[in-house]
Amino acid sequence: MHIPNKTKQGGGTEMFMVKEDLHNIKNLTKAKLRSSKKGFRIYIIIMLSIMLINIISFLFRLFKETETPSFLNSQDLSLSIYIGLLIGFIIMNFLYRTQNDYLSIFPQTNNSRFLSTLLTSYITITMVGLTILLMYLIQYGTMKVISIFHSNIFFALNFDFGFVMIGFLTFLMYSFLAFSFMTLIATIIRKFRIYAMIVFIAIGVTAFANIPWIIDILPTTLVPILTDKSILWFFIKTIALLIIMNIISITINHFTVYYKTVGISKFKSSIFVFVALFFTIAFTMLVGTGLFLAPRESTSNVKEITSSHTEYQPSLYTLDFDISDLVKNSKINIITKGNILAYNMNASWNDDNQFNMSYDVSQSIKVTGNKLTIIYRYPIDIYNDINSLNYVNPKFSATMKGNTLYLNYEYTKNVEIIYLPIWYMAGQFEYYKDKNITVQAFGYSVSGGSGNINIIVE
Amino acid sequence: MTLLTYLMISIWKGAIRMNEFVVQLNNLQKQFGKKAALNNLTFDIPENSITGLIGRNGSGKTTLMRILAGQLDITSGAASVFNENPMDNIGVLQHLIYSYHNFEYQKNINLRSILEAYHTLFPNFDIIFANKLMKYFELNGKMKYNSLSQGMASIFNFLAALSCRCKLTMLDEPVLGMDITVRRAAYEILLRDYTENPRTFIISSHLFNELETVLSDIVLIDNGEKVLQGNIDEIRNSAYRIDGEASIIDSFTMDKNILDRQNGPLQSFAVIYEPLTELVQSEINKAGLALSSIRVEDLCIYLTKQNKEEELKCLW
């Protein structure tokens, strides 16, 4: 009788793998990747469609004068799809058994099954990420070519290939970390089953009920681990974290008997899905707070960063009016025109002959003696340090008729700003600061700008 | 199956048999909760045999095959394949296949993709042979597995398992849903491939009378316990039936192991579970009883049947 070429006895008790196991992991990974080929094709088609729609809609906007300026943010949807897929992978983690049962006819061990699943997931996440990178480069290239022939197209940020690549790798690293963290949770649940689920649900609910506290505590705990100003240290830290989490998962899985029970009840499956969704939502909410993505000090640096984009800063206009004929304590009606501002407001002096009014309009009106000075700032819609409301030939006019002040904006046409924010995660690195290739913080916006009208009568 | 093939197989069965065992069970016990699915099973399956795993529904056949395929842990005892524990042992697992009729592959996967996966994961998988069988059974590689009828799915699983050319091939209800023509073709292909590539088969099927001609050995299990095991020709001679007058049968069977006994107004008979030796044959002849052999399938039924006569009467 031919004895299989295997040195170990007793099967499945050794942690370390022999050549056959490695071969099996490779082959299982191949089979799993092949089985997801169709899904990947569908994904590519969706992404290509998004890219085409973006480019075409961009072209349409070029030849049509729009009153409402728009800025191109073509990567957001594809990024959303990517995150959706990542969440899908995370949920798949909790359906580990179901997914692997489809391949149970093929030779595999507990370790090879788990490692091939991990490998398949990491390879697929990388491939999906690469498609976004490719789309980014294609779109950027296309728009760069178009910009040669159209003077009203401006690129908000300079292109730097190194930054794009580092941004892509940073992006991948965060994806891997999120996936490996959820893999660890799923592995613990598979090992300890209902006990683990109870503990995790309790932790999750407690965290959910104390989000403000979590928000306070995380910046001092997780953020220093997950972000760094140095590129090298960032990758060293995150790769180490990734390795640690995966080693723990692999070890726990090694001591989890896969075929202990036959089948899994629908009730249990639904609990797994519930837990997966719960953690995914909790994770997404935490990410949404910008904790992992934006260094805490970055918001305090807005002024500094904004000043680096001077060409896109709103222009300042100063217009003086003689209001000597204006009766003291009378009212000034301010009427603004156009789509940008549409307020009709009344202002009046107070007892101290002074008042401050704060409302959502980007202008400042100052009255000194018989002179009314309007210090005007263009309306802004700052999103990630970039003002999306930019115009060609902007013109501001103010007309005083009796007690009514008319303020108006005019412009020739809006400017298309090509702004590709996907690699913002690399903005944390000191190396890329002040090079006009990235923004420091992602996800905050200042709309309209808070304007004050100070009318002071001396 | 042609006579020539059958003769050839018979020769092979004798010629290639070696005194080594592919499967060895020692007091194997498997429990699901408090229910014992397998109870103290001890037997060996020789190399290059085609063993029929016979038993009623729920007797433990599938549980046993899953244990041998490393897909179930055991409660106590030992189960070894190629002298090793199959559980999580890739050295063993890549040389065995456990295929069953209702295996669920990923949804919407086509047959070609499945065969590619087999080709990747089984070192001896013969893709050319598999494609020939696909053509023979008129299966298209673009067909989706989950759109196949039960019979077609069985054909596909059968041909895929056969093409693996594993040293141990376990087929659980391989012909379920196949029509008689396809079943016959399947048996013949199995035998021919066996002659070309001798290896060990364990086959479980409820269509035992059809399978009987293919098998070299059988193992009969009931309620998780082994009832019978051995070479099929020996088992065929391990029981016989005698017909004649009731009083003569009574006297003849006094010291015999009787499996079934019935008295009728015209004819009575008894089924005796003992080897039919020349001495016994001459006694039967002297007593004026009619001797006939019984089919192995019937013997299995006699050995595993439970007395449900009273329960049956209660139904109406």
mmCIF file of C-alpha atoms in Angstrom, chain A residues 37-387:
data_model
loop_
_atom_site.group_PDB
_atom_site.id
_atom_site.type_symbol
_atom_site.label_atom_id
_atom_site.label_comp_id
_atom_site.label_asym_id
_atom_site.label_seq_id
_atom_site.Cartn_x
_atom_site.Cartn_y
_atom_site.Cartn_z
ATOM 1 C CA LYS A 37 -14.147 35.548 -11.110
ATOM 2 C CA LYS A 38 -17.681 36.280 -12.239
ATOM 3 C CA GLY A 39 -18.344 38.622 -9.333
ATOM 4 C CA PHE A 40 -15.110 40.437 -10.100
ATOM 5 C CA ARG A 41 -16.123 40.852 -13.732
ATOM 6 C CA ILE A 42 -19.407 42.417 -12.654
ATOM 7 C CA TYR A 43 -17.500 44.730 -10.338
ATOM 8 C CA ILE A 44 -15.174 45.824 -13.165
ATOM 9 C CA ILE A 45 -18.155 46.537 -15.418
ATOM 10 C CA ILE A 46 -19.790 48.653 -12.706
ATOM 11 C CA MET A 47 -16.570 50.567 -12.071
ATOM 12 C CA LEU A 48 -15.938 51.167 -15.775
ATOM 13 C CA SER A 49 -19.494 52.414 -16.150
ATOM 14 C CA ILE A 50 -19.006 54.832 -13.266
ATOM 15 C CA MET A 51 -15.788 56.067 -14.826
ATOM 16 C CA LEU A 52 -17.399 56.573 -18.218
ATOM 17 C CA ILE A 53 -20.377 58.365 -16.705
ATOM 18 C CA ASN A 54 -18.020 60.635 -14.808
ATOM 19 C CA ILE A 55 -15.984 61.505 -17.868
ATOM 20 C CA ILE A 56 -19.035 62.011 -20.064
ATOM 21 C CA SER A 57 -20.844 64.155 -17.513
ATOM 22 C CA PHE A 58 -17.655 66.148 -17.099
ATOM 23 C CA LEU A 59 -17.522 66.745 -20.837
ATOM 24 C CA PHE A 60 -21.132 67.866 -20.842
ATOM 25 C CA ARG A 61 -20.474 70.329 -18.076
ATOM 26 C CA LEU A 62 -17.555 71.769 -20.005
ATOM 27 C CA PHE A 63 -19.694 72.910 -22.896
ATOM 28 C CA LYS A 64 -22.579 74.115 -20.848
ATOM 29 C CA GLU A 65 -22.514 77.162 -18.679
ATOM 30 C CA THR A 66 -23.998 76.327 -15.376
ATOM 31 C CA GLU A 67 -25.035 78.782 -12.755
ATOM 32 C CA THR A 68 -24.243 76.438 -9.977
ATOM 33 C CA PRO A 69 -20.599 75.609 -9.970
ATOM 34 C CA SER A 70 -19.752 72.023 -9.552
ATOM 35 C CA PHE A 71 -16.536 70.353 -8.890
ATOM 36 C CA LEU A 72 -15.516 67.003 -9.983
ATOM 37 C CA ASN A 73 -15.343 64.450 -7.269
ATOM 38 C CA SER A 74 -15.302 61.387 -9.411
ATOM 39 C CA GLN A 75 -13.826 58.924 -6.991
ATOM 40 C CA ASP A 76 -16.397 59.134 -4.272
ATOM 41 C CA LEU A 77 -18.823 56.636 -5.758
ATOM 42 C CA SER A 78 -16.177 54.102 -6.657
ATOM 43 C CA LEU A 79 -14.753 54.512 -3.176
ATOM 44 C CA SER A 80 -18.204 53.851 -1.752
ATOM 45 C CA ILE A 81 -18.464 50.700 -3.816
ATOM 46 C CA TYR A 82 -15.050 49.642 -2.604
ATOM 47 C CA ILE A 83 -16.061 50.190 1.012
ATOM 48 C CA GLY A 84 -19.302 48.319 0.282
ATOM 49 C CA LEU A 85 -17.281 45.399 -1.039
ATOM 50 C CA LEU A 86 -15.022 45.536 1.976
ATOM 51 C CA ILE A 87 -18.057 45.340 4.232
ATOM 52 C CA GLY A 88 -19.194 42.415 2.085
ATOM 53 C CA PHE A 89 -15.885 40.676 2.735
ATOM 54 C CA ILE A 90 -16.229 41.346 6.427
ATOM 55 C CA ILE A 91 -19.701 39.817 6.454
ATOM 56 C CA MET A 92 -18.385 36.863 4.454
ATOM 57 C CA ASN A 93 -16.035 36.321 7.332
ATOM 58 C CA PHE A 94 -19.008 35.558 9.498
ATOM 59 C CA LEU A 95 -20.335 33.189 6.849
ATOM 60 C CA TYR A 96 -17.010 31.391 6.750
ATOM 61 C CA ARG A 97 -18.534 27.979 7.093
ATOM 62 C CA THR A 98 -21.177 28.478 4.424
ATOM 63 C CA GLN A 99 -18.591 29.736 1.968
ATOM 64 C CA ASN A 100 -16.192 26.908 2.625
ATOM 65 C CA ASP A 101 -18.808 24.194 2.507
ATOM 66 C CA TYR A 102 -19.113 24.838 -1.207
ATOM 67 C CA LEU A 103 -15.551 23.602 -1.540
ATOM 68 C CA SER A 104 -15.661 20.869 1.072
ATOM 69 C CA ILE A 105 -15.389 18.171 -1.581
ATOM 70 C CA PHE A 106 -11.813 19.234 -2.250
ATOM 71 C CA PRO A 107 -8.868 18.193 -0.110
ATOM 72 C CA GLN A 108 -8.123 20.728 2.592
ATOM 73 C CA THR A 109 -7.188 21.057 6.217
ATOM 74 C CA ASN A 110 -8.345 23.396 8.896
ATOM 75 C CA ASN A 111 -5.269 25.567 8.377
ATOM 76 C CA SER A 112 -5.277 25.503 4.599
ATOM 77 C CA ARG A 113 -8.983 26.301 4.529
ATOM 78 C CA PHE A 114 -8.507 29.335 6.738
ATOM 79 C CA LEU A 115 -5.288 30.581 5.192
ATOM 80 C CA SER A 116 -6.615 30.226 1.659
ATOM 81 C CA THR A 117 -9.707 32.210 2.670
ATOM 82 C CA LEU A 118 -7.480 34.932 4.103
ATOM 83 C CA LEU A 119 -5.256 34.960 1.042
ATOM 84 C CA THR A 120 -8.231 35.059 -1.311
ATOM 85 C CA SER A 121 -9.699 37.993 0.582
ATOM 86 C CA TYR A 122 -6.457 39.949 0.669
ATOM 87 C CA ILE A 123 -5.784 39.310 -3.017
ATOM 88 C CA THR A 124 -9.312 40.324 -3.967
ATOM 89 C CA ILE A 125 -9.211 43.468 -1.838
ATOM 90 C CA THR A 126 -5.900 44.365 -3.507
ATOM 91 C CA MET A 127 -7.307 43.733 -6.962
ATOM 92 C CA VAL A 128 -10.398 45.784 -6.252
ATOM 93 C CA GLY A 129 -8.199 48.565 -4.855
ATOM 94 C CA LEU A 130 -6.002 48.392 -7.947
ATOM 95 C CA THR A 131 -8.998 48.952 -10.191
ATOM 96 C CA ILE A 132 -9.736 52.159 -8.299
ATOM 97 C CA LEU A 133 -6.117 53.213 -8.730
ATOM 98 C CA LEU A 134 -6.302 52.450 -12.420
ATOM 99 C CA MET A 135 -9.558 54.343 -12.768
ATOM 100 C CA TYR A 136 -8.019 57.278 -10.968
ATOM 101 C CA LEU A 137 -5.064 57.353 -13.335
ATOM 102 C CA ILE A 138 -7.248 56.989 -16.436
ATOM 103 C CA GLN A 139 -9.596 59.737 -15.325
ATOM 104 C CA TYR A 140 -6.813 62.017 -14.302
ATOM 105 C CA GLY A 141 -5.077 61.478 -17.643
ATOM 106 C CA THR A 142 -8.267 62.094 -19.584
ATOM 107 C CA MET A 143 -9.026 65.292 -17.711
ATOM 108 C CA LYS A 144 -5.468 66.494 -18.039
ATOM 109 C CA VAL A 145 -5.728 66.143 -21.803
ATOM 110 C CA ILE A 146 -9.072 67.953 -21.828
ATOM 111 C CA SER A 147 -7.654 70.741 -19.693
ATOM 112 C CA ILE A 148 -5.066 71.521 -22.371
ATOM 113 C CA PHE A 149 -7.867 72.683 -24.624
ATOM 114 C CA HIS A 150 -10.055 74.361 -22.026
ATOM 115 C CA SER A 151 -8.832 77.317 -20.043
ATOM 116 C CA ASN A 152 -11.498 77.138 -17.367
ATOM 117 C CA ILE A 153 -10.268 73.845 -15.997
ATOM 118 C CA PHE A 154 -8.006 74.003 -13.019
ATOM 119 C CA PHE A 155 -6.430 71.199 -11.112
ATOM 120 C CA ALA A 156 -6.826 71.821 -7.456
ATOM 121 C CA LEU A 157 -3.818 69.767 -6.474
ATOM 122 C CA ASN A 158 -0.547 68.969 -8.145
ATOM 123 C CA PHE A 159 -0.041 65.455 -9.379
ATOM 124 C CA ASP A 160 2.642 63.430 -7.684
ATOM 125 C CA PHE A 161 2.981 59.801 -8.627
ATOM 126 C CA GLY A 162 4.801 58.895 -5.428
ATOM 127 C CA PHE A 163 1.988 60.394 -3.403
ATOM 128 C CA VAL A 164 -0.592 58.465 -5.406
ATOM 129 C CA MET A 165 1.226 55.197 -4.819
ATOM 130 C CA ILE A 166 1.805 55.872 -1.121
ATOM 131 C CA GLY A 167 -1.823 56.959 -0.849
ATOM 132 C CA PHE A 168 -2.936 53.766 -2.540
ATOM 133 C CA LEU A 169 -0.820 51.606 -0.226
ATOM 134 C CA THR A 170 -2.051 53.516 2.824
ATOM 135 C CA PHE A 171 -5.590 53.021 1.632
ATOM 136 C CA LEU A 172 -4.954 49.299 1.161
ATOM 137 C CA MET A 173 -3.362 49.066 4.576
ATOM 138 C CA TYR A 174 -6.435 50.527 6.259
ATOM 139 C CA SER A 175 -8.614 48.114 4.285
ATOM 140 C CA PHE A 176 -6.451 45.181 5.364
ATOM 141 C CA LEU A 177 -6.540 46.345 8.977
ATOM 142 C CA ALA A 178 -10.328 46.637 8.956
ATOM 143 C CA PHE A 179 -10.627 43.213 7.343
ATOM 144 C CA SER A 180 -8.137 41.484 9.616
ATOM 145 C CA PHE A 181 -9.757 43.024 12.700
ATOM 146 C CA MET A 182 -13.146 41.664 11.690
ATOM 147 C CA THR A 183 -11.539 38.326 10.800
ATOM 148 C CA LEU A 184 -10.179 38.176 14.308
ATOM 149 C CA ILE A 185 -13.616 38.902 15.787
ATOM 150 C CA ALA A 186 -15.222 36.276 13.532
ATOM 151 C CA THR A 187 -12.567 33.712 14.437
ATOM 152 C CA ILE A 188 -13.070 34.311 18.148
ATOM 153 C CA ILE A 189 -16.819 33.898 17.669
ATOM 154 C CA ARG A 190 -16.327 30.647 15.764
ATOM 155 C CA LYS A 191 -14.120 29.337 18.529
ATOM 156 C CA PHE A 192 -16.109 30.435 21.564
ATOM 157 C CA ARG A 193 -19.481 30.649 19.860
ATOM 158 C CA ILE A 194 -22.332 31.942 21.978
ATOM 159 C CA TYR A 195 -20.049 33.056 24.823
ATOM 160 C CA ALA A 196 -18.015 35.238 22.493
ATOM 161 C CA MET A 197 -21.128 36.645 20.890
ATOM 162 C CA ILE A 198 -22.561 37.643 24.262
ATOM 163 C CA VAL A 199 -19.318 39.377 25.223
ATOM 164 C CA PHE A 200 -18.998 41.173 21.886
ATOM 165 C CA ILE A 201 -22.591 42.284 21.826
ATOM 166 C CA ALA A 202 -22.210 43.611 25.373
ATOM 167 C CA ILE A 203 -19.036 45.504 24.409
ATOM 168 C CA GLY A 204 -20.677 46.788 21.240
ATOM 169 C CA VAL A 205 -23.786 48.026 23.021
ATOM 170 C CA THR A 206 -21.695 49.681 25.740
ATOM 171 C CA ALA A 207 -19.547 51.380 23.111
ATOM 172 C CA PHE A 208 -22.609 52.447 21.174
ATOM 173 C CA ALA A 209 -24.146 53.947 24.273
ATOM 174 C CA ASN A 210 -20.947 55.828 25.069
ATOM 175 C CA ILE A 211 -19.914 57.176 21.704
ATOM 176 C CA PRO A 212 -18.802 60.561 23.096
ATOM 177 C CA TRP A 213 -16.541 58.800 25.563
ATOM 178 C CA ILE A 214 -15.211 56.545 22.788
ATOM 179 C CA ILE A 215 -14.545 59.595 20.656
ATOM 180 C CA ASP A 216 -12.588 61.111 23.515
ATOM 181 C CA ILE A 217 -10.592 58.020 24.320
ATOM 182 C CA LEU A 218 -9.781 56.796 20.819
ATOM 183 C CA PRO A 219 -7.576 59.668 19.705
ATOM 184 C CA THR A 220 -5.215 58.950 22.557
ATOM 185 C CA THR A 221 -5.256 55.193 22.027
ATOM 186 C CA LEU A 222 -5.978 54.059 18.487
ATOM 187 C CA VAL A 223 -5.134 57.113 16.445
ATOM 188 C CA PRO A 224 -1.451 57.176 17.445
ATOM 189 C CA ILE A 225 -1.234 53.534 16.425
ATOM 190 C CA LEU A 226 -3.070 53.921 13.161
ATOM 191 C CA THR A 227 -1.560 57.178 11.967
ATOM 192 C CA ASP A 228 1.904 58.621 11.771
ATOM 193 C CA LYS A 229 3.647 61.560 10.239
ATOM 194 C CA SER A 230 6.418 59.343 8.988
ATOM 195 C CA ILE A 231 5.639 57.072 6.045
ATOM 196 C CA LEU A 232 8.127 54.453 7.182
ATOM 197 C CA TRP A 233 6.812 54.288 10.736
ATOM 198 C CA PHE A 234 3.261 54.185 9.527
ATOM 199 C CA PHE A 235 3.914 51.084 7.443
ATOM 200 C CA ILE A 236 6.053 49.443 10.105
ATOM 201 C CA LYS A 237 3.334 49.944 12.722
ATOM 202 C CA THR A 238 0.408 48.880 10.556
ATOM 203 C CA ILE A 239 2.183 45.870 9.046
ATOM 204 C CA ALA A 240 3.175 44.754 12.551
ATOM 205 C CA LEU A 241 -0.414 45.178 13.697
ATOM 206 C CA LEU A 242 -1.642 43.279 10.671
ATOM 207 C CA ILE A 243 0.774 40.427 11.311
ATOM 208 C CA ILE A 244 -0.154 40.259 15.007
ATOM 209 C CA MET A 245 -3.889 40.172 14.307
ATOM 210 C CA ASN A 246 -3.489 37.530 11.617
ATOM 211 C CA ILE A 247 -1.245 35.352 13.761
ATOM 212 C CA ILE A 248 -3.800 35.483 16.582
ATOM 213 C CA SER A 249 -6.597 34.603 14.136
ATOM 214 C CA ILE A 250 -4.621 31.735 12.627
ATOM 215 C CA THR A 251 -3.757 30.378 16.062
ATOM 216 C CA ILE A 252 -7.345 30.536 17.302
ATOM 217 C CA ASN A 253 -8.569 28.935 14.099
ATOM 218 C CA HIS A 254 -5.999 26.163 14.450
ATOM 219 C CA PHE A 255 -7.624 25.151 17.712
ATOM 220 C CA THR A 256 -11.145 25.428 16.354
ATOM 221 C CA VAL A 257 -12.606 22.162 15.134
ATOM 222 C CA TYR A 258 -14.252 22.928 11.828
ATOM 223 C CA TYR A 259 -16.288 19.754 11.532
ATOM 224 C CA LYS A 260 -17.321 19.594 15.155
ATOM 225 C CA THR A 261 -20.973 19.970 14.363
ATOM 226 C CA VAL A 262 -22.821 19.087 11.229
ATOM 227 C CA GLY A 263 -24.414 22.116 9.653
ATOM 228 C CA ILE A 264 -25.236 25.385 11.281
ATOM 229 C CA SER A 265 -28.702 26.482 12.244
ATOM 230 C CA LYS A 266 -30.355 29.428 10.582
ATOM 231 C CA PHE A 267 -30.742 31.000 13.970
ATOM 232 C CA LYS A 268 -27.006 30.890 14.549
ATOM 233 C CA SER A 269 -26.329 32.164 11.043
ATOM 234 C CA SER A 270 -28.626 35.104 11.632
ATOM 235 C CA ILE A 271 -26.846 35.887 14.905
ATOM 236 C CA PHE A 272 -23.523 35.846 13.052
ATOM 237 C CA VAL A 273 -24.891 38.202 10.424
ATOM 238 C CA PHE A 274 -26.335 40.442 13.125
ATOM 239 C CA VAL A 275 -22.996 40.628 14.903
ATOM 240 C CA ALA A 276 -21.226 41.315 11.612
ATOM 241 C CA LEU A 277 -23.600 44.098 10.731
ATOM 242 C CA PHE A 278 -23.391 45.562 14.204
ATOM 243 C CA PHE A 279 -19.639 45.765 14.145
ATOM 244 C CA THR A 280 -19.556 46.983 10.593
ATOM 245 C CA ILE A 281 -21.971 49.786 11.386
ATOM 246 C CA ALA A 282 -20.077 50.651 14.571
ATOM 247 C CA PHE A 283 -16.793 50.658 12.668
ATOM 248 C CA THR A 284 -18.214 52.747 9.870
ATOM 249 C CA MET A 285 -19.559 55.250 12.393
ATOM 250 C CA LEU A 286 -16.205 55.530 14.038
ATOM 251 C CA VAL A 287 -14.524 55.971 10.686
ATOM 252 C CA GLY A 288 -17.167 58.568 9.877
ATOM 253 C CA THR A 289 -16.025 60.648 12.801
ATOM 254 C CA GLY A 290 -12.716 61.030 11.009
ATOM 255 C CA LEU A 291 -10.805 59.639 13.933
ATOM 256 C CA PHE A 292 -8.744 57.218 11.926
ATOM 257 C CA LEU A 293 -8.358 59.370 8.944
ATOM 258 C CA ALA A 294 -7.762 62.876 10.093
ATOM 259 C CA PRO A 295 -5.036 63.698 12.536
ATOM 260 C CA ARG A 296 -6.610 65.610 15.396
ATOM 261 C CA GLU A 297 -4.438 68.649 15.002
ATOM 262 C CA SER A 298 -5.276 69.019 11.355
ATOM 263 C CA THR A 299 -8.516 70.919 11.956
ATOM 264 C CA SER A 300 -6.594 73.532 13.861
ATOM 265 C CA ASN A 301 -4.355 74.026 10.847
ATOM 266 C CA VAL A 302 -7.113 74.970 8.463
ATOM 267 C CA LYS A 303 -6.015 78.572 8.244
ATOM 268 C CA GLU A 304 -2.500 77.606 7.406
ATOM 269 C CA ILE A 305 -3.538 75.111 4.750
ATOM 270 C CA THR A 306 -6.086 77.386 3.226
ATOM 271 C CA SER A 307 -3.528 80.061 2.753
ATOM 272 C CA SER A 308 -1.512 77.714 0.584
ATOM 273 C CA HIS A 309 -4.236 77.743 -2.044
ATOM 274 C CA THR A 310 -4.260 81.443 -2.606
ATOM 275 C CA GLU A 311 -5.414 81.319 -6.199
ATOM 276 C CA TYR A 312 -8.648 79.785 -5.045
ATOM 277 C CA GLN A 313 -9.201 82.106 -2.141
ATOM 278 C CA PRO A 314 -12.242 84.339 -2.414
ATOM 279 C CA SER A 315 -11.320 87.826 -3.545
ATOM 280 C CA LEU A 316 -11.947 90.748 -1.214
ATOM 281 C CA TYR A 317 -13.805 93.816 -2.369
ATOM 282 C CA THR A 318 -14.237 97.023 -0.528
ATOM 283 C CA LEU A 319 -17.018 99.387 -1.484
ATOM 284 C CA ASP A 320 -17.773 102.629 0.290
ATOM 285 C CA PHE A 321 -21.125 104.413 0.418
ATOM 286 C CA ASP A 322 -21.912 107.797 1.696
ATOM 287 C CA ILE A 323 -24.832 107.427 4.045
ATOM 288 C CA SER A 324 -24.835 110.947 5.448
ATOM 289 C CA ASP A 325 -28.348 111.311 4.280
ATOM 290 C CA LEU A 326 -29.395 108.261 6.167
ATOM 291 C CA VAL A 327 -31.487 109.040 9.181
ATOM 292 C CA LYS A 328 -30.025 107.711 12.390
ATOM 293 C CA ASN A 329 -31.887 104.810 13.937
ATOM 294 C CA SER A 330 -33.540 104.106 10.640
ATOM 295 C CA LYS A 331 -33.468 100.652 9.121
ATOM 296 C CA ILE A 332 -31.250 99.428 6.325
ATOM 297 C CA ASN A 333 -32.764 96.803 4.080
ATOM 298 C CA ILE A 334 -30.168 94.559 2.556
ATOM 299 C CA ILE A 335 -31.174 92.661 -0.519
ATOM 300 C CA THR A 336 -28.870 90.186 -2.175
ATOM 301 C CA LYS A 337 -29.417 88.808 -5.597
ATOM 302 C CA GLY A 338 -28.627 85.704 -7.500
ATOM 303 C CA ASN A 339 -28.535 82.066 -6.628
ATOM 304 C CA ILE A 340 -25.741 82.438 -4.209
ATOM 305 C CA LEU A 341 -27.405 84.717 -1.748
ATOM 306 C CA ALA A 342 -31.098 85.216 -1.420
ATOM 307 C CA TYR A 343 -31.649 87.104 1.792
ATOM 308 C CA ASN A 344 -33.816 90.024 2.421
ATOM 309 C CA MET A 345 -33.111 91.242 5.849
ATOM 310 C CA ASN A 346 -33.605 94.233 8.052
ATOM 311 C CA ALA A 347 -30.931 95.640 10.244
ATOM 312 C CA SER A 348 -31.225 98.355 12.827
ATOM 313 C CA TRP A 349 -29.098 100.144 15.368
ATOM 314 C CA ASN A 350 -29.318 99.273 18.967
ATOM 315 C CA ASP A 351 -29.110 101.568 21.950
ATOM 316 C CA ASP A 352 -25.359 101.705 21.805
ATOM 317 C CA ASN A 353 -25.551 102.594 18.160
ATOM 318 C CA GLN A 354 -23.879 99.330 17.403
ATOM 319 C CA PHE A 355 -24.978 95.881 16.609
ATOM 320 C CA ASN A 356 -23.489 92.644 15.446
ATOM 321 C CA MET A 357 -25.561 90.344 13.393
ATOM 322 C CA SER A 358 -24.463 86.950 12.512
ATOM 323 C CA TYR A 359 -26.125 85.142 9.705
ATOM 324 C CA ASP A 360 -25.141 82.885 6.905
ATOM 325 C CA VAL A 361 -23.913 85.359 4.374
ATOM 326 C CA SER A 362 -20.372 86.030 3.333
ATOM 327 C CA GLN A 363 -20.155 89.710 3.637
ATOM 328 C CA SER A 364 -19.213 92.364 6.000
ATOM 329 C CA ILE A 365 -20.685 95.801 6.106
ATOM 330 C CA LYS A 366 -19.168 98.484 8.225
ATOM 331 C CA VAL A 367 -20.496 101.937 8.828
ATOM 332 C CA THR A 368 -18.089 104.576 10.032
ATOM 333 C CA GLY A 369 -19.526 107.985 10.506
ATOM 334 C CA ASN A 370 -21.268 108.798 7.316
ATOM 335 C CA LYS A 371 -19.434 106.143 5.400
ATOM 336 C CA LEU A 372 -20.682 102.663 4.917
ATOM 337 C CA THR A 373 -17.993 100.249 3.955
ATOM 338 C CA ILE A 374 -18.768 96.829 2.620
ATOM 339 C CA ILE A 375 -15.998 94.400 2.919
ATOM 340 C CA TYR A 376 -17.022 91.635 0.726
ATOM 341 C CA ARG A 377 -15.721 88.135 0.595
ATOM 342 C CA TYR A 378 -16.818 85.739 -2.069
ATOM 343 C CA PRO A 379 -19.053 82.972 -0.919
ATOM 344 C CA ILE A 380 -17.171 79.868 -0.197
ATOM 345 C CA ASP A 381 -17.925 76.215 -0.098
ATOM 346 C CA ILE A 382 -14.811 74.774 1.352
ATOM 347 C CA TYR A 383 -14.598 71.062 1.152
ATOM 348 C CA ASN A 384 -11.376 69.506 2.229
ATOM 349 C CA ASP A 385 -9.593 72.846 2.095
ATOM 350 C CA ILE A 386 -10.695 73.564 -1.431
ATOM 351 C CA ASN A 387 -13.292 76.123 -2.316
#
